[in-house]
Amino acid sequence: QSALTQPPSASGSPGQSVTISCTGSSADVGGYDYVSWYQQHPGKAPKLIISEVNKRPSGVPHRFSGSKSGNTASLTVSGLQAEDEADYYCTSYAGSNNLVFGGGTKLTVL
Amino acid sequence: QVQLQESGPGLVKPSETLSLTCSVSGGYISTYYWGWIRQPAGKGLQWFGRIYASGSTNYNPSLKSRVTMSVDTSKNQVSLTLNSVTAADTAVYYCARFSRDYYFTMDVWGQGTTVTVSS
């Protein structure tokens, strides 16, 4: 069982926006602004798309954005494209040099 | 551009020890933390821990009793050892670099290596 809770699936049509949630506790998501999001296409390694809640590394499209409210972090993908279909994982720093993962969300572009 | 390449035995017998190596090219391992993550087929990601170039480690508390990480700066490699393996340890194992720009964030990943635990 993952420490962070994500919905198993999400979907949207091309051009639409989709938001994926990542719920933890005050010991992880709620306690630190160190939530990251990773995109993983089938058979590939994860790729960093959001760090420290809402920072987008160089090269990541602007349609990916992150936010946090209380113990829940969110990833929003705006202007969905076919290539955004992938699995998405959140992570959070959990104190004491520990990192926890979410269970992952499969995003389907309809 | 830094690249990571995991390598290992592929097949390990139950109760034995799994040893994996991550070779870093295009950059030096010094001044970075390096982590290990695994993913059972069709399942989510699990963090093992990370090691600094100096050898300082942070381990996932749930796996700490079976995990050892080490670093060889002369070879630009980091290693993972997992003892007393069972079928539940069958997974794709990734190594990753921890960013110096973003806290506890993995910004470069290897392609992964598949490990099967079976007799």
mmCIF file of C-alpha atoms in Angstrom:
data_model
loop_
_atom_site.group_PDB
_atom_site.id
_atom_site.type_symbol
_atom_site.label_atom_id
_atom_site.label_comp_id
_atom_site.label_asym_id
_atom_site.label_seq_id
_atom_site.Cartn_x
_atom_site.Cartn_y
_atom_site.Cartn_z
ATOM 1 C CA GLN A 1 0.000 0.000 0.000
ATOM 2 C CA SER A 2 1.441 3.358 -1.069
ATOM 3 C CA ALA A 3 1.911 6.146 1.438
ATOM 4 C CA LEU A 4 0.306 8.688 -0.881
ATOM 5 C CA THR A 5 -3.117 8.147 -2.444
ATOM 6 C CA GLN A 6 -3.729 8.798 -6.120
ATOM 7 C CA PRO A 7 -6.794 7.920 -8.198
ATOM 8 C CA PRO A 8 -6.042 4.819 -10.293
ATOM 9 C CA SER A 9 -7.208 6.472 -13.466
ATOM 10 C CA ALA A 10 -8.072 9.787 -15.077
ATOM 11 C CA SER A 11 -9.113 10.740 -18.557
ATOM 12 C CA GLY A 12 -9.847 13.648 -20.826
ATOM 13 C CA SER A 13 -10.285 14.559 -24.453
ATOM 14 C CA PRO A 14 -7.626 16.339 -26.489
ATOM 15 C CA GLY A 15 -7.512 20.019 -25.613
ATOM 16 C CA GLN A 16 -9.219 19.557 -22.269
ATOM 17 C CA SER A 17 -7.681 19.912 -18.803
ATOM 18 C CA VAL A 18 -7.275 17.086 -16.322
ATOM 19 C CA THR A 19 -6.261 17.250 -12.661
ATOM 20 C CA ILE A 20 -4.720 14.351 -10.754
ATOM 21 C CA SER A 21 -4.701 14.425 -6.969
ATOM 22 C CA CYS A 22 -2.130 13.105 -4.527
ATOM 23 C CA THR A 23 -3.286 12.865 -0.924
ATOM 24 C CA GLY A 24 -1.010 12.311 2.020
ATOM 25 C CA SER A 25 -0.832 13.592 5.558
ATOM 26 C CA SER A 26 0.699 16.350 7.631
ATOM 27 C CA ALA A 27 3.797 14.136 7.880
ATOM 28 C CA ASP A 28 4.514 14.346 4.187
ATOM 29 C CA VAL A 29 2.531 16.381 1.627
ATOM 30 C CA GLY A 30 1.055 18.742 4.190
ATOM 31 C CA GLY A 31 4.282 19.244 6.073
ATOM 32 C CA TYR A 32 6.673 20.105 3.276
ATOM 33 C CA ASP A 33 6.635 21.881 -0.082
ATOM 34 C CA TYR A 34 8.646 19.054 -1.590
ATOM 35 C CA VAL A 35 6.155 17.289 -3.826
ATOM 36 C CA SER A 36 7.325 16.079 -7.219
ATOM 37 C CA TRP A 37 5.477 14.558 -10.159
ATOM 38 C CA TYR A 38 6.828 12.041 -12.659
ATOM 39 C CA GLN A 39 5.480 10.915 -16.022
ATOM 40 C CA GLN A 40 6.069 7.332 -17.155
ATOM 41 C CA HIS A 41 5.269 5.998 -20.586
ATOM 42 C CA PRO A 42 4.933 2.205 -21.022
ATOM 43 C CA GLY A 43 8.285 0.461 -20.887
ATOM 44 C CA LYS A 44 10.132 3.670 -20.133
ATOM 45 C CA ALA A 45 11.763 5.199 -17.081
ATOM 46 C CA PRO A 46 9.913 7.900 -15.163
ATOM 47 C CA LYS A 47 10.561 11.502 -16.181
ATOM 48 C CA LEU A 48 10.462 14.472 -13.831
ATOM 49 C CA ILE A 49 7.797 17.017 -14.800
ATOM 50 C CA ILE A 50 7.107 18.997 -11.603
ATOM 51 C CA SER A 51 9.272 19.554 -8.531
ATOM 52 C CA GLU A 52 8.791 21.344 -5.216
ATOM 53 C CA VAL A 53 5.005 21.469 -5.727
ATOM 54 C CA ASN A 54 4.894 23.799 -8.711
ATOM 55 C CA LYS A 55 8.316 24.194 -10.323
ATOM 56 C CA ARG A 56 8.674 23.065 -13.888
ATOM 57 C CA PRO A 57 12.157 21.855 -14.893
ATOM 58 C CA SER A 58 13.624 23.142 -18.114
ATOM 59 C CA GLY A 59 12.092 21.504 -21.166
ATOM 60 C CA VAL A 60 8.806 20.511 -19.547
ATOM 61 C CA PRO A 61 5.817 21.951 -21.438
ATOM 62 C CA HIS A 62 3.924 24.784 -19.745
ATOM 63 C CA ARG A 63 0.713 22.795 -19.913
ATOM 64 C CA PHE A 64 1.922 20.842 -16.882
ATOM 65 C CA SER A 65 1.374 22.627 -13.566
ATOM 66 C CA GLY A 66 1.330 21.686 -9.907
ATOM 67 C CA SER A 67 -0.308 22.979 -6.754
ATOM 68 C CA LYS A 68 -0.953 22.003 -3.162
ATOM 69 C CA SER A 69 -3.644 22.599 -0.588
ATOM 70 C CA GLY A 70 -3.288 21.110 2.852
ATOM 71 C CA ASN A 71 -2.440 17.432 2.615
ATOM 72 C CA THR A 72 -3.333 17.157 -1.078
ATOM 73 C CA ALA A 73 -1.138 18.006 -4.036
ATOM 74 C CA SER A 74 -2.441 18.225 -7.586
ATOM 75 C CA LEU A 75 -1.060 17.943 -11.076
ATOM 76 C CA THR A 76 -2.987 19.682 -13.844
ATOM 77 C CA VAL A 77 -2.431 18.927 -17.493
ATOM 78 C CA SER A 78 -3.960 21.625 -19.674
ATOM 79 C CA GLY A 79 -4.578 21.352 -23.389
ATOM 80 C CA LEU A 80 -4.317 17.554 -23.329
ATOM 81 C CA GLN A 81 -2.342 15.973 -26.109
ATOM 82 C CA ALA A 82 -2.183 12.356 -27.207
ATOM 83 C CA GLU A 83 1.422 12.117 -25.999
ATOM 84 C CA ASP A 84 0.314 12.959 -22.447
ATOM 85 C CA GLU A 85 -1.230 9.503 -22.131
ATOM 86 C CA ALA A 86 0.979 7.877 -19.499
ATOM 87 C CA ASP A 87 1.201 6.936 -15.855
ATOM 88 C CA TYR A 88 1.795 9.757 -13.387
ATOM 89 C CA TYR A 89 3.357 9.373 -9.954
ATOM 90 C CA CYS A 90 3.683 11.845 -7.115
ATOM 91 C CA THR A 91 6.356 11.787 -4.441
ATOM 92 C CA SER A 92 6.732 13.725 -1.240
ATOM 93 C CA TYR A 93 9.490 14.267 1.230
ATOM 94 C CA ALA A 94 8.333 12.665 4.482
ATOM 95 C CA GLY A 95 10.914 13.963 6.927
ATOM 96 C CA SER A 96 13.942 12.172 8.347
ATOM 97 C CA ASN A 97 15.456 11.869 4.867
ATOM 98 C CA ASN A 98 12.612 9.658 3.703
ATOM 99 C CA LEU A 99 10.695 9.791 0.424
ATOM 100 C CA VAL A 100 7.248 8.355 -0.270
ATOM 101 C CA PHE A 101 5.528 7.586 -3.555
ATOM 102 C CA GLY A 102 1.941 7.677 -4.653
ATOM 103 C CA GLY A 103 0.404 4.582 -6.206
ATOM 104 C CA GLY A 104 0.240 6.147 -9.649
ATOM 105 C CA THR A 105 -2.525 7.348 -11.965
ATOM 106 C CA LYS A 106 -3.081 6.134 -15.501
ATOM 107 C CA LEU A 107 -4.052 9.081 -17.676
ATOM 108 C CA THR A 108 -6.014 8.217 -20.800
ATOM 109 C CA VAL A 109 -6.495 10.701 -23.628
ATOM 110 C CA LEU A 110 -9.859 9.847 -25.156
ATOM 111 C CA GLN B 1 24.568 15.011 -20.578
ATOM 112 C CA VAL B 2 24.720 12.526 -17.748
ATOM 113 C CA GLN B 3 23.448 9.008 -18.410
ATOM 114 C CA LEU B 4 22.806 6.149 -16.019
ATOM 115 C CA GLN B 5 22.997 2.451 -16.842
ATOM 116 C CA GLU B 6 21.889 -0.255 -14.453
ATOM 117 C CA SER B 7 23.333 -3.742 -14.661
ATOM 118 C CA GLY B 8 22.801 -6.933 -12.739
ATOM 119 C CA PRO B 9 22.273 -10.713 -12.871
ATOM 120 C CA GLY B 10 18.728 -10.757 -14.233
ATOM 121 C CA LEU B 11 17.841 -13.903 -12.306
ATOM 122 C CA VAL B 12 18.375 -14.490 -8.588
ATOM 123 C CA LYS B 13 17.363 -17.473 -6.471
ATOM 124 C CA PRO B 14 15.136 -17.038 -3.424
ATOM 125 C CA SER B 15 16.991 -16.329 -0.168
ATOM 126 C CA GLU B 16 20.078 -15.186 -2.069
ATOM 127 C CA THR B 17 21.521 -11.701 -2.357
ATOM 128 C CA LEU B 18 20.773 -9.359 -5.250
ATOM 129 C CA SER B 19 23.538 -7.022 -6.354
ATOM 130 C CA LEU B 20 23.038 -4.247 -8.894
ATOM 131 C CA THR B 21 25.359 -1.595 -10.276
ATOM 132 C CA CYS B 22 24.575 1.808 -11.734
ATOM 133 C CA SER B 23 27.253 3.205 -14.034
ATOM 134 C CA VAL B 24 27.270 6.962 -14.479
ATOM 135 C CA SER B 25 28.582 8.469 -17.704
ATOM 136 C CA GLY B 26 28.790 12.038 -18.974
ATOM 137 C CA GLY B 27 29.364 13.410 -15.501
ATOM 138 C CA TYR B 28 30.866 12.704 -12.113
ATOM 139 C CA ILE B 29 29.076 11.154 -9.184
ATOM 140 C CA SER B 30 30.676 13.557 -6.746
ATOM 141 C CA THR B 31 28.429 16.211 -5.141
ATOM 142 C CA TYR B 32 25.238 14.326 -5.962
ATOM 143 C CA TYR B 33 22.966 11.880 -4.185
ATOM 144 C CA TRP B 34 22.124 8.702 -6.111
ATOM 145 C CA GLY B 35 19.030 6.652 -5.465
ATOM 146 C CA TRP B 36 17.459 3.287 -6.225
ATOM 147 C CA ILE B 37 13.794 2.704 -7.056
ATOM 148 C CA ARG B 38 11.983 -0.427 -8.141
ATOM 149 C CA GLN B 39 8.745 -1.220 -9.928
ATOM 150 C CA PRO B 40 7.091 -4.655 -9.936
ATOM 151 C CA ALA B 41 5.380 -5.447 -13.207
ATOM 152 C CA GLY B 42 2.139 -3.514 -13.534
ATOM 153 C CA LYS B 43 2.608 -1.825 -10.180
ATOM 154 C CA GLY B 44 3.848 1.427 -8.699
ATOM 155 C CA LEU B 45 7.258 2.741 -7.759
ATOM 156 C CA GLN B 46 9.045 2.075 -4.477
ATOM 157 C CA TRP B 47 12.012 4.046 -3.175
ATOM 158 C CA PHE B 48 14.915 2.130 -1.632
ATOM 159 C CA GLY B 49 17.016 5.023 -0.552
ATOM 160 C CA ARG B 50 19.918 7.153 -1.696
ATOM 161 C CA ILE B 51 23.651 7.521 -1.235
ATOM 162 C CA TYR B 52 25.934 10.527 -1.438
ATOM 163 C CA ALA B 53 29.301 10.397 -3.132
ATOM 164 C CA SER B 54 30.911 10.452 0.310
ATOM 165 C CA GLY B 55 29.072 7.256 1.211
ATOM 166 C CA SER B 56 26.440 8.830 3.442
ATOM 167 C CA THR B 57 23.125 6.984 3.070
ATOM 168 C CA ASN B 58 19.405 7.489 3.639
ATOM 169 C CA TYR B 59 17.329 4.305 3.487
ATOM 170 C CA ASN B 60 13.610 3.655 3.232
ATOM 171 C CA PRO B 61 12.717 2.527 6.774
ATOM 172 C CA SER B 62 10.575 -0.326 5.455
ATOM 173 C CA LEU B 63 13.486 -1.859 3.514
ATOM 174 C CA LYS B 64 16.425 -0.732 5.618
ATOM 175 C CA SER B 65 17.106 -4.113 7.209
ATOM 176 C CA ARG B 66 17.825 -5.758 3.831
ATOM 177 C CA VAL B 67 19.418 -2.927 1.857
ATOM 178 C CA THR B 68 22.976 -1.723 1.484
ATOM 179 C CA MET B 69 24.158 0.948 -0.915
ATOM 180 C CA SER B 70 27.731 1.768 -1.782
ATOM 181 C CA VAL B 71 29.646 4.080 -4.074
ATOM 182 C CA ASP B 72 32.870 3.673 -6.054
ATOM 183 C CA THR B 73 34.021 7.098 -7.165
ATOM 184 C CA SER B 74 36.996 5.673 -9.072
ATOM 185 C CA LYS B 75 34.613 3.755 -11.328
ATOM 186 C CA ASN B 76 31.820 6.356 -11.248
ATOM 187 C CA GLN B 77 29.441 3.671 -10.008
ATOM 188 C CA VAL B 78 26.888 3.190 -7.264
ATOM 189 C CA SER B 79 25.648 -0.189 -6.118
ATOM 190 C CA LEU B 80 22.635 -1.731 -4.439
ATOM 191 C CA THR B 81 22.629 -4.929 -2.427
ATOM 192 C CA LEU B 82 19.380 -6.541 -1.313
ATOM 193 C CA ASN B 83 19.628 -9.669 0.789
ATOM 194 C CA SER B 84 17.250 -12.554 1.487
ATOM 195 C CA VAL B 85 15.278 -11.955 -1.694
ATOM 196 C CA THR B 86 11.867 -13.476 -2.353
ATOM 197 C CA ALA B 87 9.540 -13.524 -5.344
ATOM 198 C CA ALA B 88 8.158 -10.208 -4.109
ATOM 199 C CA ASP B 89 11.474 -8.595 -5.024
ATOM 200 C CA THR B 90 10.918 -9.346 -8.711
ATOM 201 C CA ALA B 91 10.807 -5.958 -10.414
ATOM 202 C CA VAL B 92 12.445 -3.460 -12.710
ATOM 203 C CA TYR B 93 15.129 -1.665 -10.731
ATOM 204 C CA TYR B 94 16.056 1.921 -11.558
ATOM 205 C CA CYS B 95 18.867 4.129 -10.395
ATOM 206 C CA ALA B 96 18.362 7.875 -10.420
ATOM 207 C CA ARG B 97 20.244 11.061 -9.665
ATOM 208 C CA PHE B 98 18.932 13.440 -7.042
ATOM 209 C CA SER B 99 18.781 17.007 -8.265
ATOM 210 C CA ARG B 100 20.925 19.726 -6.729
ATOM 211 C CA ASP B 101 18.320 22.285 -7.765
ATOM 212 C CA TYR B 102 15.197 20.711 -6.275
ATOM 213 C CA TYR B 103 14.993 19.063 -2.871
ATOM 214 C CA PHE B 104 14.542 15.292 -2.776
ATOM 215 C CA THR B 105 13.775 15.202 -6.498
ATOM 216 C CA MET B 106 15.143 12.711 -9.012
ATOM 217 C CA ASP B 107 16.014 14.497 -12.241
ATOM 218 C CA VAL B 108 17.894 11.818 -14.204
ATOM 219 C CA TRP B 109 16.911 8.151 -14.426
ATOM 220 C CA GLY B 110 18.481 5.060 -15.863
ATOM 221 C CA GLN B 111 16.523 2.851 -18.251
ATOM 222 C CA GLY B 112 16.097 0.171 -15.591
ATOM 223 C CA THR B 113 17.121 -3.444 -15.304
ATOM 224 C CA THR B 114 14.760 -6.368 -14.806
ATOM 225 C CA VAL B 115 15.359 -8.725 -11.913
ATOM 226 C CA THR B 116 13.480 -11.986 -11.508
ATOM 227 C CA VAL B 117 13.606 -13.955 -8.279
ATOM 228 C CA SER B 118 12.973 -17.603 -9.018
ATOM 229 C CA SER B 119 14.482 -21.000 -8.337
#
